[in-house]
Amino acid sequence: MNGLMLARRELFPNVLELNFQARRRFGCCVYLVFSGPDWLLLDIGYEESVDELIELIRQMDFPLAGCRYLVATHADADHVQGFARAKELLPGAALVAHPEAKKILESGDRIASFAEIPAQKISIDLPRLNFDRTINEGDTLALGNLKLEVWDTPGHAVGQLSFRMGHLLFSGDNIFRDGCVGSIDAHHGSDLPSFIASLKRIQSSGVEWLLPSHGPAFRNDRKLLQAAIDRLGRYQHMADFGTCAVDWPLLDEWEAELASGKAPG
Ligand SMILES: [Zn+2]
């Protein structure tokens, strides 16, 4: 270490978040977990910010050869677009994701990854990625003397992972500090019943802090989670999210009214 080393602003012991570190917003949250010289990144964000983020990491005196894993929480372009560039700068790191996220990104699926949303004229590059390993529910990512428990938490997207480390949960796009949840979109593989199951799991986990993929970390508050669970519970029976609903009671009512000859009023 030398006098020019940039001080690490730990969010929690052994955890940095690079927007928080830089005191400005690059994009999605990029968590750096470290143990001695070993470290990993959860998500990377857009390609345009990768060089700057890696330089920031270098200035904090992390050896670039110490990067063990580059982890995609899920296959959304705003979380993973930069991984191809990151792999060039960190060739020793293993790029890992859930098998479903790997499938989306290795096949270059531009719809499921949100790289292409024609109705909103969103069309961004999505460099093809090659994953070194898949990880799934029940696996552990070992890093020095730390262990990250891998949770499969689908709902916002298929193949969305969360990672538990003691009283912390890196919670992806399950829920944010204002109670919003990751976007619900059928083309994206969203599924309301599994989303609710993921939120219930987080709520009852005993985890104290949620470290989301967007916005600041916040407490795993029972009421905040319950409000989201209740809201998504209602969406299951509403037309608002189209084919993501499991049923639409209005159509049953209508059918009964049609059969009975009921007129408006
Ligand atoms: Zn996201």
mmCIF file of N, CA and C in Angstrom, residues 14-58:
data_model
loop_
_atom_site.group_PDB
_atom_site.id
_atom_site.type_symbol
_atom_site.label_atom_id
_atom_site.label_comp_id
_atom_site.label_asym_id
_atom_site.label_seq_id
_atom_site.Cartn_x
_atom_site.Cartn_y
_atom_site.Cartn_z
ATOM 1 N N ASN A 14 -16.282 -5.870 4.701
ATOM 2 C CA ASN A 14 -15.946 -6.684 3.524
ATOM 3 C C ASN A 14 -16.841 -6.446 2.309
ATOM 4 N N VAL A 15 -17.673 -5.411 2.371
ATOM 5 C CA VAL A 15 -18.569 -5.110 1.243
ATOM 6 C C VAL A 15 -18.421 -3.656 0.815
ATOM 7 N N LEU A 16 -18.095 -3.468 -0.454
ATOM 8 C CA LEU A 16 -18.112 -2.139 -1.053
ATOM 9 C C LEU A 16 -19.196 -2.116 -2.110
ATOM 10 N N GLU A 17 -19.724 -0.915 -2.355
ATOM 11 C CA GLU A 17 -20.645 -0.748 -3.491
ATOM 12 C C GLU A 17 -20.057 0.426 -4.266
ATOM 13 N N LEU A 18 -19.868 0.263 -5.545
ATOM 14 C CA LEU A 18 -18.993 1.195 -6.264
ATOM 15 C C LEU A 18 -19.623 2.555 -6.533
ATOM 16 N N ASN A 19 -20.959 2.658 -6.631
ATOM 17 C CA ASN A 19 -21.594 3.982 -6.716
ATOM 18 C C ASN A 19 -21.381 4.722 -5.382
ATOM 19 N N PHE A 20 -21.590 3.987 -4.286
ATOM 20 C CA PHE A 20 -21.405 4.535 -2.934
ATOM 21 C C PHE A 20 -19.946 4.937 -2.735
ATOM 22 N N GLN A 21 -19.060 4.096 -3.208
ATOM 23 C CA GLN A 21 -17.628 4.386 -3.093
ATOM 24 C C GLN A 21 -17.275 5.682 -3.838
ATOM 25 N N ALA A 22 -17.799 5.809 -5.065
ATOM 26 C CA ALA A 22 -17.457 6.952 -5.912
ATOM 27 C C ALA A 22 -18.284 8.191 -5.573
ATOM 28 N N ARG A 23 -19.310 8.017 -4.737
ATOM 29 C CA ARG A 23 -20.232 9.102 -4.375
ATOM 30 C C ARG A 23 -20.943 9.688 -5.577
ATOM 31 N N ARG A 24 -21.178 8.835 -6.571
ATOM 32 C CA ARG A 24 -22.031 9.263 -7.675
ATOM 33 C C ARG A 24 -22.611 8.040 -8.369
ATOM 34 N N ARG A 25 -23.658 8.278 -9.149
ATOM 35 C CA ARG A 25 -24.413 7.171 -9.724
ATOM 36 C C ARG A 25 -23.885 6.831 -11.106
ATOM 37 N N PHE A 26 -23.345 5.600 -11.220
ATOM 38 C CA PHE A 26 -22.915 5.100 -12.525
ATOM 39 C C PHE A 26 -24.078 4.401 -13.231
ATOM 40 N N GLY A 27 -24.824 3.623 -12.460
ATOM 41 C CA GLY A 27 -25.879 2.793 -13.047
ATOM 42 C C GLY A 27 -26.389 1.871 -11.972
ATOM 43 N N CYS A 28 -26.468 0.568 -12.272
ATOM 44 C CA CYS A 28 -26.947 -0.368 -11.255
ATOM 45 C C CYS A 28 -25.888 -0.469 -10.155
ATOM 46 N N CYS A 29 -26.287 -1.041 -9.032
ATOM 47 C CA CYS A 29 -25.324 -1.250 -7.950
ATOM 48 C C CYS A 29 -24.300 -2.289 -8.392
ATOM 49 N N VAL A 30 -23.050 -2.036 -8.062
ATOM 50 C CA VAL A 30 -21.973 -2.992 -8.334
ATOM 51 C C VAL A 30 -21.314 -3.267 -6.979
ATOM 52 N N TYR A 31 -21.574 -4.456 -6.447
ATOM 53 C CA TYR A 31 -21.021 -4.808 -5.143
ATOM 54 C C TYR A 31 -19.684 -5.507 -5.314
ATOM 55 N N LEU A 32 -18.731 -5.074 -4.507
ATOM 56 C CA LEU A 32 -17.430 -5.733 -4.451
ATOM 57 C C LEU A 32 -17.327 -6.347 -3.064
ATOM 58 N N VAL A 33 -17.205 -7.666 -3.012
ATOM 59 C CA VAL A 33 -17.030 -8.375 -1.747
ATOM 60 C C VAL A 33 -15.585 -8.855 -1.717
ATOM 61 N N PHE A 34 -14.918 -8.668 -0.578
ATOM 62 C CA PHE A 34 -13.499 -9.051 -0.534
ATOM 63 C C PHE A 34 -13.143 -9.772 0.752
ATOM 64 N N SER A 35 -12.121 -10.596 0.633
ATOM 65 C CA SER A 35 -11.535 -11.279 1.778
ATOM 66 C C SER A 35 -10.043 -11.345 1.516
ATOM 67 N N GLY A 36 -9.271 -10.563 2.253
ATOM 68 C CA GLY A 36 -7.838 -10.460 1.959
ATOM 69 C C GLY A 36 -7.658 -9.965 0.532
ATOM 70 N N PRO A 37 -6.798 -10.624 -0.241
ATOM 71 C CA PRO A 37 -6.557 -10.168 -1.618
ATOM 72 C C PRO A 37 -7.620 -10.664 -2.610
ATOM 73 N N ASP A 38 -8.506 -11.544 -2.150
ATOM 74 C CA ASP A 38 -9.522 -12.117 -3.039
ATOM 75 C C ASP A 38 -10.765 -11.255 -3.054
ATOM 76 N N TRP A 39 -11.351 -11.100 -4.216
ATOM 77 C CA TRP A 39 -12.575 -10.293 -4.317
ATOM 78 C C TRP A 39 -13.440 -10.793 -5.454
ATOM 79 N N LEU A 40 -14.692 -10.342 -5.446
ATOM 80 C CA LEU A 40 -15.626 -10.660 -6.532
ATOM 81 C C LEU A 40 -16.507 -9.452 -6.782
ATOM 82 N N LEU A 41 -17.135 -9.439 -7.938
ATOM 83 C CA LEU A 41 -18.104 -8.389 -8.266
ATOM 84 C C LEU A 41 -19.462 -9.023 -8.520
ATOM 85 N N LEU A 42 -20.493 -8.404 -7.940
ATOM 86 C CA LEU A 42 -21.871 -8.781 -8.255
ATOM 87 C C LEU A 42 -22.407 -7.728 -9.222
ATOM 88 N N ASP A 43 -22.643 -8.140 -10.463
ATOM 89 C CA ASP A 43 -23.053 -7.264 -11.563
ATOM 90 C C ASP A 43 -21.933 -6.276 -11.919
ATOM 91 N N ILE A 44 -22.112 -5.619 -13.065
ATOM 92 C CA ILE A 44 -21.067 -4.690 -13.520
ATOM 93 C C ILE A 44 -21.660 -3.418 -14.122
ATOM 94 N N GLY A 45 -22.907 -3.496 -14.606
ATOM 95 C CA GLY A 45 -23.525 -2.310 -15.212
ATOM 96 C C GLY A 45 -23.171 -2.193 -16.687
ATOM 97 N N TYR A 46 -23.266 -0.976 -17.193
ATOM 98 C CA TYR A 46 -23.043 -0.725 -18.619
ATOM 99 C C TYR A 46 -21.560 -0.763 -18.967
ATOM 100 N N GLU A 47 -21.301 -1.112 -20.208
ATOM 101 C CA GLU A 47 -19.930 -1.245 -20.698
ATOM 102 C C GLU A 47 -19.142 0.057 -20.564
ATOM 103 N N GLU A 48 -19.828 1.196 -20.803
ATOM 104 C CA GLU A 48 -19.112 2.482 -20.829
ATOM 105 C C GLU A 48 -18.470 2.843 -19.480
ATOM 106 N N SER A 49 -18.948 2.249 -18.381
ATOM 107 C CA SER A 49 -18.370 2.619 -17.081
ATOM 108 C C SER A 49 -17.346 1.599 -16.561
ATOM 109 N N VAL A 50 -17.126 0.512 -17.318
ATOM 110 C CA VAL A 50 -16.276 -0.566 -16.795
ATOM 111 C C VAL A 50 -14.837 -0.108 -16.530
ATOM 112 N N ASP A 51 -14.228 0.580 -17.492
ATOM 113 C CA ASP A 51 -12.822 0.962 -17.307
ATOM 114 C C ASP A 51 -12.649 1.834 -16.065
ATOM 115 N N GLU A 52 -13.594 2.748 -15.884
ATOM 116 C CA GLU A 52 -13.524 3.642 -14.731
ATOM 117 C C GLU A 52 -13.707 2.870 -13.417
ATOM 118 N N LEU A 53 -14.621 1.901 -13.427
ATOM 119 C CA LEU A 53 -14.859 1.125 -12.208
ATOM 120 C C LEU A 53 -13.641 0.262 -11.862
ATOM 121 N N ILE A 54 -13.048 -0.331 -12.872
ATOM 122 C CA ILE A 54 -11.875 -1.179 -12.604
ATOM 123 C C ILE A 54 -10.698 -0.313 -12.119
ATOM 124 N N GLU A 55 -10.590 0.886 -12.663
ATOM 125 C CA GLU A 55 -9.544 1.807 -12.201
ATOM 126 C C GLU A 55 -9.780 2.193 -10.728
ATOM 127 N N LEU A 56 -11.031 2.418 -10.395
ATOM 128 C CA LEU A 56 -11.390 2.720 -8.997
ATOM 129 C C LEU A 56 -10.986 1.552 -8.086
ATOM 130 N N ILE A 57 -11.249 0.349 -8.537
ATOM 131 C CA ILE A 57 -10.913 -0.852 -7.756
ATOM 132 C C ILE A 57 -9.388 -0.948 -7.575
ATOM 133 N N ARG A 58 -8.672 -0.665 -8.666
ATOM 134 C CA ARG A 58 -7.208 -0.702 -8.618
ATOM 135 C C ARG A 58 -6.670 0.344 -7.631
#
